[in-house]
Amino acid sequence: MKILKYLFLLLLLSLVALTVFVATQKGIFSVERSKVINSPKAAVYNYVNDFRNYEDFESWAVEDPTLQFTFPNKTSGNGGSFYWSGEEGTGNAVTLKTKDGESIEQKMKYDGTEADVTWTFKDTLAGKTKVTWKAKGTMSFLFKVYAALNGGSDKVIGTIYEKSLANIDKNLDYETKTYAVQVNGVVKKTETPYIKQTFTSEIPKINKNARIVIPKLIHFSETNGLSTSGKPFIIYHTYDTAKGLAKISICLPINKEISISSGSDILSGKLNAFDAVKTTLKGDYSHTNEAIAKTTAYINNEKIIPELSWSHLEVLEASRLDVKSPSKLITDIYFPIKPKVVPAAVTTPDYSTETGTETAPAKPAVQKPVTQKPAAPAAATPAAKPEEEQSEF
């Protein structure tokens, strides 16, 4: 019995000593890890900027099957957030500030432990990206105990960061390299009314702008009792690769033509039917240039005459608002072309006789081929603007 008492006292003293040791340790921690990711900076930034991807790369999330994630409507950009809960506790994170393509600042809380988190993204050689992940904060008492027993906060958190960065590299390497481009050939794009916002954008930021504008268009349609009639699309009025700028209209198709009062930043229009070469891109938007190049080659090889009054149209069949994985994005691209010339009917010669005398055959009257004027989206026609600004609401 005395031996048991001594062992109990020894255990108690050890526990008290550990408690005193942990309590006197600083609760502040600072951890930083970096890794070169084998993907372009824009792809890495977009991936990290969306909290929906964290359950796929955060090592503690990947390794803990008990975790349950909750994602609100906004998971990326300023104000984006997510929540998690599991057997070992609950937590949440929110994005406080972003600098597009350059950095992300977040606040993370986990059972009394809080941290200010910063991500930075730098271009490196061969299109790769150096990612630096830094956290600075205060530990809860339980986390201090855990860290003390496992080599300190830098080792515990640093190991999590190292594994997570490796997961980002592996996941993005698959996601960005898994894609397909198919030129479908000549099609007729049917007409449709739509609501839109029109502006000039830097080309790399178009899809980011689409993620901002499309929810606004959806909210406008729901507020005004409009029914959508298809997937959102983007009209490229101009596409200047030299300047890196494009004039675009981000559109939501609706089931009827409407008029909108002047002063609104959302306008209406109608996409007239037009002939086009259709190309489907399955995968990340970074492969859009390859889709454009293949379509241009097809148009040249088939000796098709392009319609140059505007650039092209992209239908977002599956956008970042629908799926989180870049490999699952689907974009249908329509390049306007001039309709084929339709020859008019040829008059048949009339070999008739009159009063027994054969008349000479009349010279066939051949009309010149009539070239139909190509249809272009109403958004590109300035004359349509006054009508768009009339309101029925």
PDB file of N, CA and C in Angstrom, residues 2-101:
ATOM      1  N   LYS A   2       1.994   1.211   0.785  1.00  0.00           N
ATOM      2  CA  LYS A   2       2.860   2.380   0.832  1.00  0.00           C
ATOM      3  C   LYS A   2       3.439   2.694  -0.552  1.00  0.00           C
ATOM      4  N   ILE A   3       3.750   1.607  -1.298  1.00  0.00           N
ATOM      5  CA  ILE A   3       4.310   1.815  -2.638  1.00  0.00           C
ATOM      6  C   ILE A   3       3.301   2.520  -3.528  1.00  0.00           C
ATOM      7  N   LEU A   4       2.045   2.104  -3.430  1.00  0.00           N
ATOM      8  CA  LEU A   4       0.997   2.743  -4.223  1.00  0.00           C
ATOM      9  C   LEU A   4       0.836   4.203  -3.842  1.00  0.00           C
ATOM     10  N   LYS A   5       0.919   4.491  -2.524  1.00  0.00           N
ATOM     11  CA  LYS A   5       0.810   5.879  -2.081  1.00  0.00           C
ATOM     12  C   LYS A   5       1.955   6.712  -2.631  1.00  0.00           C
ATOM     13  N   TYR A   6       3.173   6.126  -2.599  1.00  0.00           N
ATOM     14  CA  TYR A   6       4.332   6.853  -3.126  1.00  0.00           C
ATOM     15  C   TYR A   6       4.194   7.118  -4.627  1.00  0.00           C
ATOM     16  N   LEU A   7       3.703   6.107  -5.343  1.00  0.00           N
ATOM     17  CA  LEU A   7       3.509   6.272  -6.784  1.00  0.00           C
ATOM     18  C   LEU A   7       2.452   7.338  -7.074  1.00  0.00           C
ATOM     19  N   PHE A   8       1.379   7.316  -6.253  1.00  0.00           N
ATOM     20  CA  PHE A   8       0.328   8.312  -6.449  1.00  0.00           C
ATOM     21  C   PHE A   8       0.855   9.717  -6.184  1.00  0.00           C
ATOM     22  N   LEU A   9       1.642   9.869  -5.091  1.00  0.00           N
ATOM     23  CA  LEU A   9       2.212  11.174  -4.758  1.00  0.00           C
ATOM     24  C   LEU A   9       3.191  11.639  -5.837  1.00  0.00           C
ATOM     25  N   LEU A  10       3.967  10.678  -6.362  1.00  0.00           N
ATOM     26  CA  LEU A  10       4.914  11.018  -7.414  1.00  0.00           C
ATOM     27  C   LEU A  10       4.195  11.491  -8.669  1.00  0.00           C
ATOM     28  N   LEU A  11       3.110  10.797  -8.996  1.00  0.00           N
ATOM     29  CA  LEU A  11       2.316  11.181 -10.159  1.00  0.00           C
ATOM     30  C   LEU A  11       1.685  12.554  -9.944  1.00  0.00           C
ATOM     31  N   LEU A  12       1.189  12.779  -8.733  1.00  0.00           N
ATOM     32  CA  LEU A  12       0.563  14.060  -8.421  1.00  0.00           C
ATOM     33  C   LEU A  12       1.577  15.185  -8.499  1.00  0.00           C
ATOM     34  N   LEU A  13       2.768  14.946  -7.953  1.00  0.00           N
ATOM     35  CA  LEU A  13       3.805  15.961  -8.009  1.00  0.00           C
ATOM     36  C   LEU A  13       4.239  16.251  -9.448  1.00  0.00           C
ATOM     37  N   SER A  14       4.323  15.191 -10.235  1.00  0.00           N
ATOM     38  CA  SER A  14       4.693  15.371 -11.639  1.00  0.00           C
ATOM     39  C   SER A  14       3.647  16.199 -12.372  1.00  0.00           C
ATOM     40  N   LEU A  15       2.366  15.918 -12.064  1.00  0.00           N
ATOM     41  CA  LEU A  15       1.283  16.662 -12.700  1.00  0.00           C
ATOM     42  C   LEU A  15       1.321  18.124 -12.283  1.00  0.00           C
ATOM     43  N   VAL A  16       1.583  18.362 -10.981  1.00  0.00           N
ATOM     44  CA  VAL A  16       1.670  19.743 -10.498  1.00  0.00           C
ATOM     45  C   VAL A  16       2.846  20.452 -11.152  1.00  0.00           C
ATOM     46  N   ALA A  17       3.965  19.757 -11.241  1.00  0.00           N
ATOM     47  CA  ALA A  17       5.152  20.352 -11.862  1.00  0.00           C
ATOM     48  C   ALA A  17       4.896  20.693 -13.326  1.00  0.00           C
ATOM     49  N   LEU A  18       4.216  19.755 -14.035  1.00  0.00           N
ATOM     50  CA  LEU A  18       3.905  20.010 -15.436  1.00  0.00           C
ATOM     51  C   LEU A  18       2.960  21.200 -15.570  1.00  0.00           C
ATOM     52  N   THR A  19       1.977  21.270 -14.665  1.00  0.00           N
ATOM     53  CA  THR A  19       1.017  22.378 -14.705  1.00  0.00           C
ATOM     54  C   THR A  19       1.715  23.707 -14.473  1.00  0.00           C
ATOM     55  N   VAL A  20       2.616  23.718 -13.466  1.00  0.00           N
ATOM     56  CA  VAL A  20       3.354  24.950 -13.169  1.00  0.00           C
ATOM     57  C   VAL A  20       4.241  25.327 -14.357  1.00  0.00           C
ATOM     58  N   PHE A  21       4.880  24.314 -14.943  1.00  0.00           N
ATOM     59  CA  PHE A  21       5.770  24.570 -16.087  1.00  0.00           C
ATOM     60  C   PHE A  21       4.986  25.150 -17.263  1.00  0.00           C
ATOM     61  N   VAL A  22       3.829  24.526 -17.569  1.00  0.00           N
ATOM     62  CA  VAL A  22       3.015  24.988 -18.705  1.00  0.00           C
ATOM     63  C   VAL A  22       2.470  26.379 -18.435  1.00  0.00           C
ATOM     64  N   ALA A  23       2.014  26.594 -17.195  1.00  0.00           N
ATOM     65  CA  ALA A  23       1.413  27.882 -16.853  1.00  0.00           C
ATOM     66  C   ALA A  23       2.401  29.021 -16.965  1.00  0.00           C
ATOM     67  N   THR A  24       3.685  28.725 -16.719  1.00  0.00           N
ATOM     68  CA  THR A  24       4.695  29.796 -16.778  1.00  0.00           C
ATOM     69  C   THR A  24       5.246  30.008 -18.188  1.00  0.00           C
ATOM     70  N   GLN A  25       4.857  29.118 -19.128  1.00  0.00           N
ATOM     71  CA  GLN A  25       5.323  29.287 -20.494  1.00  0.00           C
ATOM     72  C   GLN A  25       4.537  30.399 -21.193  1.00  0.00           C
ATOM     73  N   LYS A  26       5.192  31.046 -22.125  1.00  0.00           N
ATOM     74  CA  LYS A  26       4.514  32.091 -22.885  1.00  0.00           C
ATOM     75  C   LYS A  26       3.416  31.487 -23.750  1.00  0.00           C
ATOM     76  N   GLY A  27       2.290  32.136 -23.757  1.00  0.00           N
ATOM     77  CA  GLY A  27       1.183  31.637 -24.570  1.00  0.00           C
ATOM     78  C   GLY A  27       1.226  32.147 -25.993  1.00  0.00           C
ATOM     79  N   ILE A  28       2.179  33.016 -26.292  1.00  0.00           N
ATOM     80  CA  ILE A  28       2.271  33.595 -27.642  1.00  0.00           C
ATOM     81  C   ILE A  28       3.112  32.669 -28.520  1.00  0.00           C
ATOM     82  N   PHE A  29       2.666  32.474 -29.750  1.00  0.00           N
ATOM     83  CA  PHE A  29       3.426  31.653 -30.685  1.00  0.00           C
ATOM     84  C   PHE A  29       3.511  32.350 -32.037  1.00  0.00           C
ATOM     85  N   SER A  30       4.512  31.997 -32.806  1.00  0.00           N
ATOM     86  CA  SER A  30       4.687  32.513 -34.167  1.00  0.00           C
ATOM     87  C   SER A  30       5.308  31.400 -34.996  1.00  0.00           C
ATOM     88  N   VAL A  31       4.628  31.024 -36.061  1.00  0.00           N
ATOM     89  CA  VAL A  31       5.065  29.910 -36.900  1.00  0.00           C
ATOM     90  C   VAL A  31       5.034  30.348 -38.353  1.00  0.00           C
ATOM     91  N   GLU A  32       6.029  29.945 -39.121  1.00  0.00           N
ATOM     92  CA  GLU A  32       6.076  30.293 -40.541  1.00  0.00           C
ATOM     93  C   GLU A  32       6.668  29.140 -41.337  1.00  0.00           C
ATOM     94  N   ARG A  33       6.025  28.814 -42.460  1.00  0.00           N
ATOM     95  CA  ARG A  33       6.535  27.796 -43.365  1.00  0.00           C
ATOM     96  C   ARG A  33       6.326  28.268 -44.804  1.00  0.00           C
ATOM     97  N   SER A  34       7.224  27.852 -45.708  1.00  0.00           N
ATOM     98  CA  SER A  34       7.133  28.213 -47.124  1.00  0.00           C
ATOM     99  C   SER A  34       7.343  26.969 -47.980  1.00  0.00           C
ATOM    100  N   LYS A  35       6.784  27.025 -49.195  1.00  0.00           N
ATOM    101  CA  LYS A  35       6.971  25.931 -50.150  1.00  0.00           C
ATOM    102  C   LYS A  35       6.745  26.462 -51.560  1.00  0.00           C
ATOM    103  N   VAL A  36       7.515  25.966 -52.506  1.00  0.00           N
ATOM    104  CA  VAL A  36       7.302  26.297 -53.912  1.00  0.00           C
ATOM    105  C   VAL A  36       6.273  25.314 -54.479  1.00  0.00           C
ATOM    106  N   ILE A  37       5.158  25.864 -54.952  1.00  0.00           N
ATOM    107  CA  ILE A  37       4.062  25.058 -55.495  1.00  0.00           C
ATOM    108  C   ILE A  37       4.190  25.006 -57.017  1.00  0.00           C
ATOM    109  N   ASN A  38       4.017  23.840 -57.584  1.00  0.00           N
ATOM    110  CA  ASN A  38       4.214  23.630 -59.010  1.00  0.00           C
ATOM    111  C   ASN A  38       2.979  24.028 -59.827  1.00  0.00           C
ATOM    112  N   SER A  39       2.470  25.248 -59.583  1.00  0.00           N
ATOM    113  CA  SER A  39       1.297  25.752 -60.288  1.00  0.00           C
ATOM    114  C   SER A  39       1.392  27.272 -60.398  1.00  0.00           C
ATOM    115  N   PRO A  40       0.700  27.879 -61.383  1.00  0.00           N
ATOM    116  CA  PRO A  40       0.736  29.341 -61.534  1.00  0.00           C
ATOM    117  C   PRO A  40       0.167  30.057 -60.315  1.00  0.00           C
ATOM    118  N   LYS A  41       0.632  31.265 -60.092  1.00  0.00           N
ATOM    119  CA  LYS A  41       0.238  32.033 -58.908  1.00  0.00           C
ATOM    120  C   LYS A  41      -1.267  32.252 -58.830  1.00  0.00           C
ATOM    121  N   ALA A  42      -1.891  32.576 -59.949  1.00  0.00           N
ATOM    122  CA  ALA A  42      -3.336  32.830 -59.937  1.00  0.00           C
ATOM    123  C   ALA A  42      -4.107  31.598 -59.487  1.00  0.00           C
ATOM    124  N   ALA A  43      -3.691  30.420 -59.961  1.00  0.00           N
ATOM    125  CA  ALA A  43      -4.375  29.180 -59.592  1.00  0.00           C
ATOM    126  C   ALA A  43      -4.199  28.887 -58.105  1.00  0.00           C
ATOM    127  N   VAL A  44      -2.985  29.104 -57.580  1.00  0.00           N
ATOM    128  CA  VAL A  44      -2.721  28.840 -56.161  1.00  0.00           C
ATOM    129  C   VAL A  44      -3.514  29.809 -55.290  1.00  0.00           C
ATOM    130  N   TYR A  45      -3.475  31.081 -55.662  1.00  0.00           N
ATOM    131  CA  TYR A  45      -4.200  32.094 -54.886  1.00  0.00           C
ATOM    132  C   TYR A  45      -5.696  31.782 -54.843  1.00  0.00           C
ATOM    133  N   ASN A  46      -6.296  31.496 -55.991  1.00  0.00           N
ATOM    134  CA  ASN A  46      -7.734  31.204 -56.038  1.00  0.00           C
ATOM    135  C   ASN A  46      -8.083  29.971 -55.213  1.00  0.00           C
ATOM    136  N   TYR A  47      -7.201  28.987 -55.218  1.00  0.00           N
ATOM    137  CA  TYR A  47      -7.439  27.751 -54.471  1.00  0.00           C
ATOM    138  C   TYR A  47      -7.432  28.022 -52.967  1.00  0.00           C
ATOM    139  N   VAL A  48      -6.423  28.739 -52.496  1.00  0.00           N
ATOM    140  CA  VAL A  48      -6.310  29.031 -51.060  1.00  0.00           C
ATOM    141  C   VAL A  48      -7.370  30.034 -50.618  1.00  0.00           C
ATOM    142  N   ASN A  49      -7.779  30.911 -51.505  1.00  0.00           N
ATOM    143  CA  ASN A  49      -8.724  31.978 -51.157  1.00  0.00           C
ATOM    144  C   ASN A  49     -10.138  31.462 -50.927  1.00  0.00           C
ATOM    145  N   ASP A  50     -10.425  30.220 -51.297  1.00  0.00           N
ATOM    146  CA  ASP A  50     -11.774  29.656 -51.116  1.00  0.00           C
ATOM    147  C   ASP A  50     -11.730  28.622 -49.994  1.00  0.00           C
ATOM    148  N   PHE A  51     -12.420  28.911 -48.890  1.00  0.00           N
ATOM    149  CA  PHE A  51     -12.400  28.018 -47.737  1.00  0.00           C
ATOM    150  C   PHE A  51     -12.989  26.642 -48.048  1.00  0.00           C
ATOM    151  N   ARG A  52     -13.760  26.516 -49.115  1.00  0.00           N
ATOM    152  CA  ARG A  52     -14.314  25.208 -49.460  1.00  0.00           C
ATOM    153  C   ARG A  52     -13.212  24.185 -49.749  1.00  0.00           C
ATOM    154  N   ASN A  53     -12.019  24.663 -50.109  1.00  0.00           N
ATOM    155  CA  ASN A  53     -10.921  23.752 -50.430  1.00  0.00           C
ATOM    156  C   ASN A  53     -10.135  23.293 -49.202  1.00  0.00           C
ATOM    157  N   TYR A  54     -10.384  23.907 -48.042  1.00  0.00           N
ATOM    158  CA  TYR A  54      -9.562  23.618 -46.875  1.00  0.00           C
ATOM    159  C   TYR A  54      -9.752  22.191 -46.373  1.00  0.00           C
ATOM    160  N   GLU A  55     -10.934  21.639 -46.523  1.00  0.00           N
ATOM    161  CA  GLU A  55     -11.132  20.269 -46.080  1.00  0.00           C
ATOM    162  C   GLU A  55     -10.382  19.277 -46.958  1.00  0.00           C
ATOM    163  N   ASP A  56      -9.884  19.734 -48.114  1.00  0.00           N
ATOM    164  CA  ASP A  56      -9.133  18.866 -49.012  1.00  0.00           C
ATOM    165  C   ASP A  56      -7.623  18.977 -48.838  1.00  0.00           C
ATOM    166  N   PHE A  57      -7.157  20.080 -48.205  1.00  0.00           N
ATOM    167  CA  PHE A  57      -5.698  20.196 -48.065  1.00  0.00           C
ATOM    168  C   PHE A  57      -5.205  20.392 -46.633  1.00  0.00           C
ATOM    169  N   GLU A  58      -6.008  20.932 -45.729  1.00  0.00           N
ATOM    170  CA  GLU A  58      -5.550  21.071 -44.338  1.00  0.00           C
ATOM    171  C   GLU A  58      -5.279  19.684 -43.769  1.00  0.00           C
ATOM    172  N   SER A  59      -4.070  19.430 -43.306  1.00  0.00           N
ATOM    173  CA  SER A  59      -3.702  18.080 -42.882  1.00  0.00           C
ATOM    174  C   SER A  59      -4.558  17.590 -41.719  1.00  0.00           C
ATOM    175  N   TRP A  60      -4.869  18.471 -40.759  1.00  0.00           N
ATOM    176  CA  TRP A  60      -5.690  18.043 -39.640  1.00  0.00           C
ATOM    177  C   TRP A  60      -7.104  17.703 -40.085  1.00  0.00           C
ATOM    178  N   ALA A  61      -7.569  18.358 -41.151  1.00  0.00           N
ATOM    179  CA  ALA A  61      -8.896  18.046 -41.675  1.00  0.00           C
ATOM    180  C   ALA A  61      -8.888  16.737 -42.454  1.00  0.00           C
ATOM    181  N   VAL A  62      -7.826  16.524 -43.224  1.00  0.00           N
ATOM    182  CA  VAL A  62      -7.713  15.300 -44.022  1.00  0.00           C
ATOM    183  C   VAL A  62      -7.570  14.077 -43.127  1.00  0.00           C
ATOM    184  N   GLU A  63      -6.857  14.238 -41.992  1.00  0.00           N
ATOM    185  CA  GLU A  63      -6.543  13.103 -41.122  1.00  0.00           C
ATOM    186  C   GLU A  63      -7.596  12.831 -40.052  1.00  0.00           C
ATOM    187  N   ASP A  64      -8.579  13.734 -39.889  1.00  0.00           N
ATOM    188  CA  ASP A  64      -9.594  13.548 -38.843  1.00  0.00           C
ATOM    189  C   ASP A  64     -10.960  13.305 -39.489  1.00  0.00           C
ATOM    190  N   PRO A  65     -11.415  12.047 -39.558  1.00  0.00           N
ATOM    191  CA  PRO A  65     -12.699  11.749 -40.211  1.00  0.00           C
ATOM    192  C   PRO A  65     -13.911  12.226 -39.427  1.00  0.00           C
ATOM    193  N   THR A  66     -13.726  12.644 -38.165  1.00  0.00           N
ATOM    194  CA  THR A  66     -14.868  13.080 -37.359  1.00  0.00           C
ATOM    195  C   THR A  66     -15.260  14.530 -37.639  1.00  0.00           C
ATOM    196  N   LEU A  67     -14.413  15.274 -38.346  1.00  0.00           N
ATOM    197  CA  LEU A  67     -14.688  16.691 -38.562  1.00  0.00           C
ATOM    198  C   LEU A  67     -15.892  16.896 -39.475  1.00  0.00           C
ATOM    199  N   GLN A  68     -16.716  17.855 -39.105  1.00  0.00           N
ATOM    200  CA  GLN A  68     -17.859  18.277 -39.917  1.00  0.00           C
ATOM    201  C   GLN A  68     -17.671  19.750 -40.266  1.00  0.00           C
ATOM    202  N   PHE A  69     -17.824  20.078 -41.556  1.00  0.00           N
ATOM    203  CA  PHE A  69     -17.601  21.447 -42.013  1.00  0.00           C
ATOM    204  C   PHE A  69     -18.928  22.115 -42.366  1.00  0.00           C
ATOM    205  N   THR A  70     -18.986  23.410 -42.065  1.00  0.00           N
ATOM    206  CA  THR A  70     -20.144  24.223 -42.427  1.00  0.00           C
ATOM    207  C   THR A  70     -19.659  25.402 -43.255  1.00  0.00           C
ATOM    208  N   PHE A  71     -20.241  25.550 -44.457  1.00  0.00           N
ATOM    209  CA  PHE A  71     -19.830  26.629 -45.351  1.00  0.00           C
ATOM    210  C   PHE A  71     -21.012  27.567 -45.601  1.00  0.00           C
ATOM    211  N   PRO A  72     -20.866  28.852 -45.286  1.00  0.00           N
ATOM    212  CA  PRO A  72     -21.918  29.831 -45.603  1.00  0.00           C
ATOM    213  C   PRO A  72     -21.918  30.131 -47.093  1.00  0.00           C
ATOM    214  N   ASN A  73     -22.774  31.071 -47.510  1.00  0.00           N
ATOM    215  CA  ASN A  73     -22.844  31.421 -48.930  1.00  0.00           C
ATOM    216  C   ASN A  73     -21.532  32.021 -49.432  1.00  0.00           C
ATOM    217  N   LYS A  74     -20.853  32.781 -48.581  1.00  0.00           N
ATOM    218  CA  LYS A  74     -19.606  33.433 -48.977  1.00  0.00           C
ATOM    219  C   LYS A  74     -18.431  32.714 -48.336  1.00  0.00           C
ATOM    220  N   THR A  75     -17.601  32.092 -49.162  1.00  0.00           N
ATOM    221  CA  THR A  75     -16.454  31.349 -48.639  1.00  0.00           C
ATOM    222  C   THR A  75     -15.122  31.876 -49.166  1.00  0.00           C
ATOM    223  N   SER A  76     -15.134  32.875 -50.031  1.00  0.00           N
ATOM    224  CA  SER A  76     -13.880  33.409 -50.574  1.00  0.00           C
ATOM    225  C   SER A  76     -13.898  34.930 -50.533  1.00  0.00           C
ATOM    226  N   GLY A  77     -12.692  35.522 -50.568  1.00  0.00           N
ATOM    227  CA  GLY A  77     -12.593  36.977 -50.556  1.00  0.00           C
ATOM    228  C   GLY A  77     -12.867  37.564 -49.191  1.00  0.00           C
ATOM    229  N   ASN A  78     -12.886  38.887 -49.122  1.00  0.00           N
ATOM    230  CA  ASN A  78     -13.135  39.583 -47.856  1.00  0.00           C
ATOM    231  C   ASN A  78     -14.487  39.176 -47.283  1.00  0.00           C
ATOM    232  N   GLY A  79     -14.495  38.745 -46.021  1.00  0.00           N
ATOM    233  CA  GLY A  79     -15.738  38.324 -45.383  1.00  0.00           C
ATOM    234  C   GLY A  79     -16.057  36.851 -45.565  1.00  0.00           C
ATOM    235  N   GLY A  80     -15.272  36.137 -46.373  1.00  0.00           N
ATOM    236  CA  GLY A  80     -15.477  34.700 -46.522  1.00  0.00           C
ATOM    237  C   GLY A  80     -15.174  33.981 -45.213  1.00  0.00           C
ATOM    238  N   SER A  81     -15.877  32.877 -44.946  1.00  0.00           N
ATOM    239  CA  SER A  81     -15.671  32.181 -43.673  1.00  0.00           C
ATOM    240  C   SER A  81     -16.065  30.712 -43.787  1.00  0.00           C
ATOM    241  N   PHE A  82     -15.722  29.948 -42.762  1.00  0.00           N
ATOM    242  CA  PHE A  82     -16.219  28.582 -42.612  1.00  0.00           C
ATOM    243  C   PHE A  82     -16.057  28.150 -41.161  1.00  0.00           C
ATOM    244  N   TYR A  83     -16.743  27.049 -40.805  1.00  0.00           N
ATOM    245  CA  TYR A  83     -16.762  26.562 -39.430  1.00  0.00           C
ATOM    246  C   TYR A  83     -16.517  25.057 -39.441  1.00  0.00           C
ATOM    247  N   TRP A  84     -15.977  24.536 -38.360  1.00  0.00           N
ATOM    248  CA  TRP A  84     -15.790  23.099 -38.269  1.00  0.00           C
ATOM    249  C   TRP A  84     -15.995  22.640 -36.828  1.00  0.00           C
ATOM    250  N   SER A  85     -16.342  21.377 -36.680  1.00  0.00           N
ATOM    251  CA  SER A  85     -16.511  20.777 -35.358  1.00  0.00           C
ATOM    252  C   SER A  85     -16.130  19.309 -35.444  1.00  0.00           C
ATOM    253  N   GLY A  86     -15.613  18.786 -34.340  1.00  0.00           N
ATOM    254  CA  GLY A  86     -15.203  17.390 -34.282  1.00  0.00           C
ATOM    255  C   GLY A  86     -15.040  16.943 -32.850  1.00  0.00           C
ATOM    256  N   GLU A  87     -14.522  15.742 -32.675  1.00  0.00           N
ATOM    257  CA  GLU A  87     -14.360  15.195 -31.332  1.00  0.00           C
ATOM    258  C   GLU A  87     -13.374  16.004 -30.487  1.00  0.00           C
ATOM    259  N   GLU A  88     -12.435  16.665 -31.156  1.00  0.00           N
ATOM    260  CA  GLU A  88     -11.394  17.390 -30.418  1.00  0.00           C
ATOM    261  C   GLU A  88     -11.687  18.882 -30.274  1.00  0.00           C
ATOM    262  N   GLY A  89     -12.839  19.345 -30.758  1.00  0.00           N
ATOM    263  CA  GLY A  89     -13.178  20.747 -30.567  1.00  0.00           C
ATOM    264  C   GLY A  89     -13.823  21.383 -31.778  1.00  0.00           C
ATOM    265  N   THR A  90     -14.091  22.679 -31.661  1.00  0.00           N
ATOM    266  CA  THR A  90     -14.727  23.445 -32.729  1.00  0.00           C
ATOM    267  C   THR A  90     -13.883  24.662 -33.061  1.00  0.00           C
ATOM    268  N   GLY A  91     -14.077  25.199 -34.256  1.00  0.00           N
ATOM    269  CA  GLY A  91     -13.332  26.384 -34.652  1.00  0.00           C
ATOM    270  C   GLY A  91     -13.959  27.073 -35.840  1.00  0.00           C
ATOM    271  N   ASN A  92     -13.404  28.220 -36.174  1.00  0.00           N
ATOM    272  CA  ASN A  92     -13.873  28.956 -37.350  1.00  0.00           C
ATOM    273  C   ASN A  92     -12.754  29.844 -37.872  1.00  0.00           C
ATOM    274  N   ALA A  93     -12.897  30.254 -39.118  1.00  0.00           N
ATOM    275  CA  ALA A  93     -11.915  31.156 -39.731  1.00  0.00           C
ATOM    276  C   ALA A  93     -12.663  32.147 -40.612  1.00  0.00           C
ATOM    277  N   VAL A  94     -12.131  33.348 -40.713  1.00  0.00           N
ATOM    278  CA  VAL A  94     -12.733  34.388 -41.551  1.00  0.00           C
ATOM    279  C   VAL A  94     -11.611  35.137 -42.272  1.00  0.00           C
ATOM    280  N   THR A  95     -11.866  35.506 -43.515  1.00  0.00           N
ATOM    281  CA  THR A  95     -10.902  36.289 -44.282  1.00  0.00           C
ATOM    282  C   THR A  95     -11.157  37.767 -44.030  1.00  0.00           C
ATOM    283  N   LEU A  96     -10.126  38.472 -43.574  1.00  0.00           N
ATOM    284  CA  LEU A  96     -10.257  39.882 -43.224  1.00  0.00           C
ATOM    285  C   LEU A  96      -9.880  40.807 -44.381  1.00  0.00           C
ATOM    286  N   LYS A  97      -8.834  40.431 -45.124  1.00  0.00           N
ATOM    287  CA  LYS A  97      -8.332  41.325 -46.168  1.00  0.00           C
ATOM    288  C   LYS A  97      -7.599  40.507 -47.222  1.00  0.00           C
ATOM    289  N   THR A  98      -7.800  40.869 -48.483  1.00  0.00           N
ATOM    290  CA  THR A  98      -7.073  40.213 -49.574  1.00  0.00           C
ATOM    291  C   THR A  98      -6.472  41.258 -50.501  1.00  0.00           C
ATOM    292  N   LYS A  99      -5.337  40.912 -51.066  1.00  0.00           N
ATOM    293  CA  LYS A  99      -4.740  41.676 -52.154  1.00  0.00           C
ATOM    294  C   LYS A  99      -4.658  40.715 -53.322  1.00  0.00           C
ATOM    295  N   ASP A 100      -5.462  40.959 -54.327  1.00  0.00           N
ATOM    296  CA  ASP A 100      -5.708  39.984 -55.378  1.00  0.00           C
ATOM    297  C   ASP A 100      -4.418  39.380 -55.924  1.00  0.00           C
ATOM    298  N   GLY A 101      -4.307  38.058 -55.795  1.00  0.00           N
ATOM    299  CA  GLY A 101      -3.159  37.344 -56.327  1.00  0.00           C
ATOM    300  C   GLY A 101      -1.888  37.489 -55.523  1.00  0.00           C
TER     301      GLY A 101
END
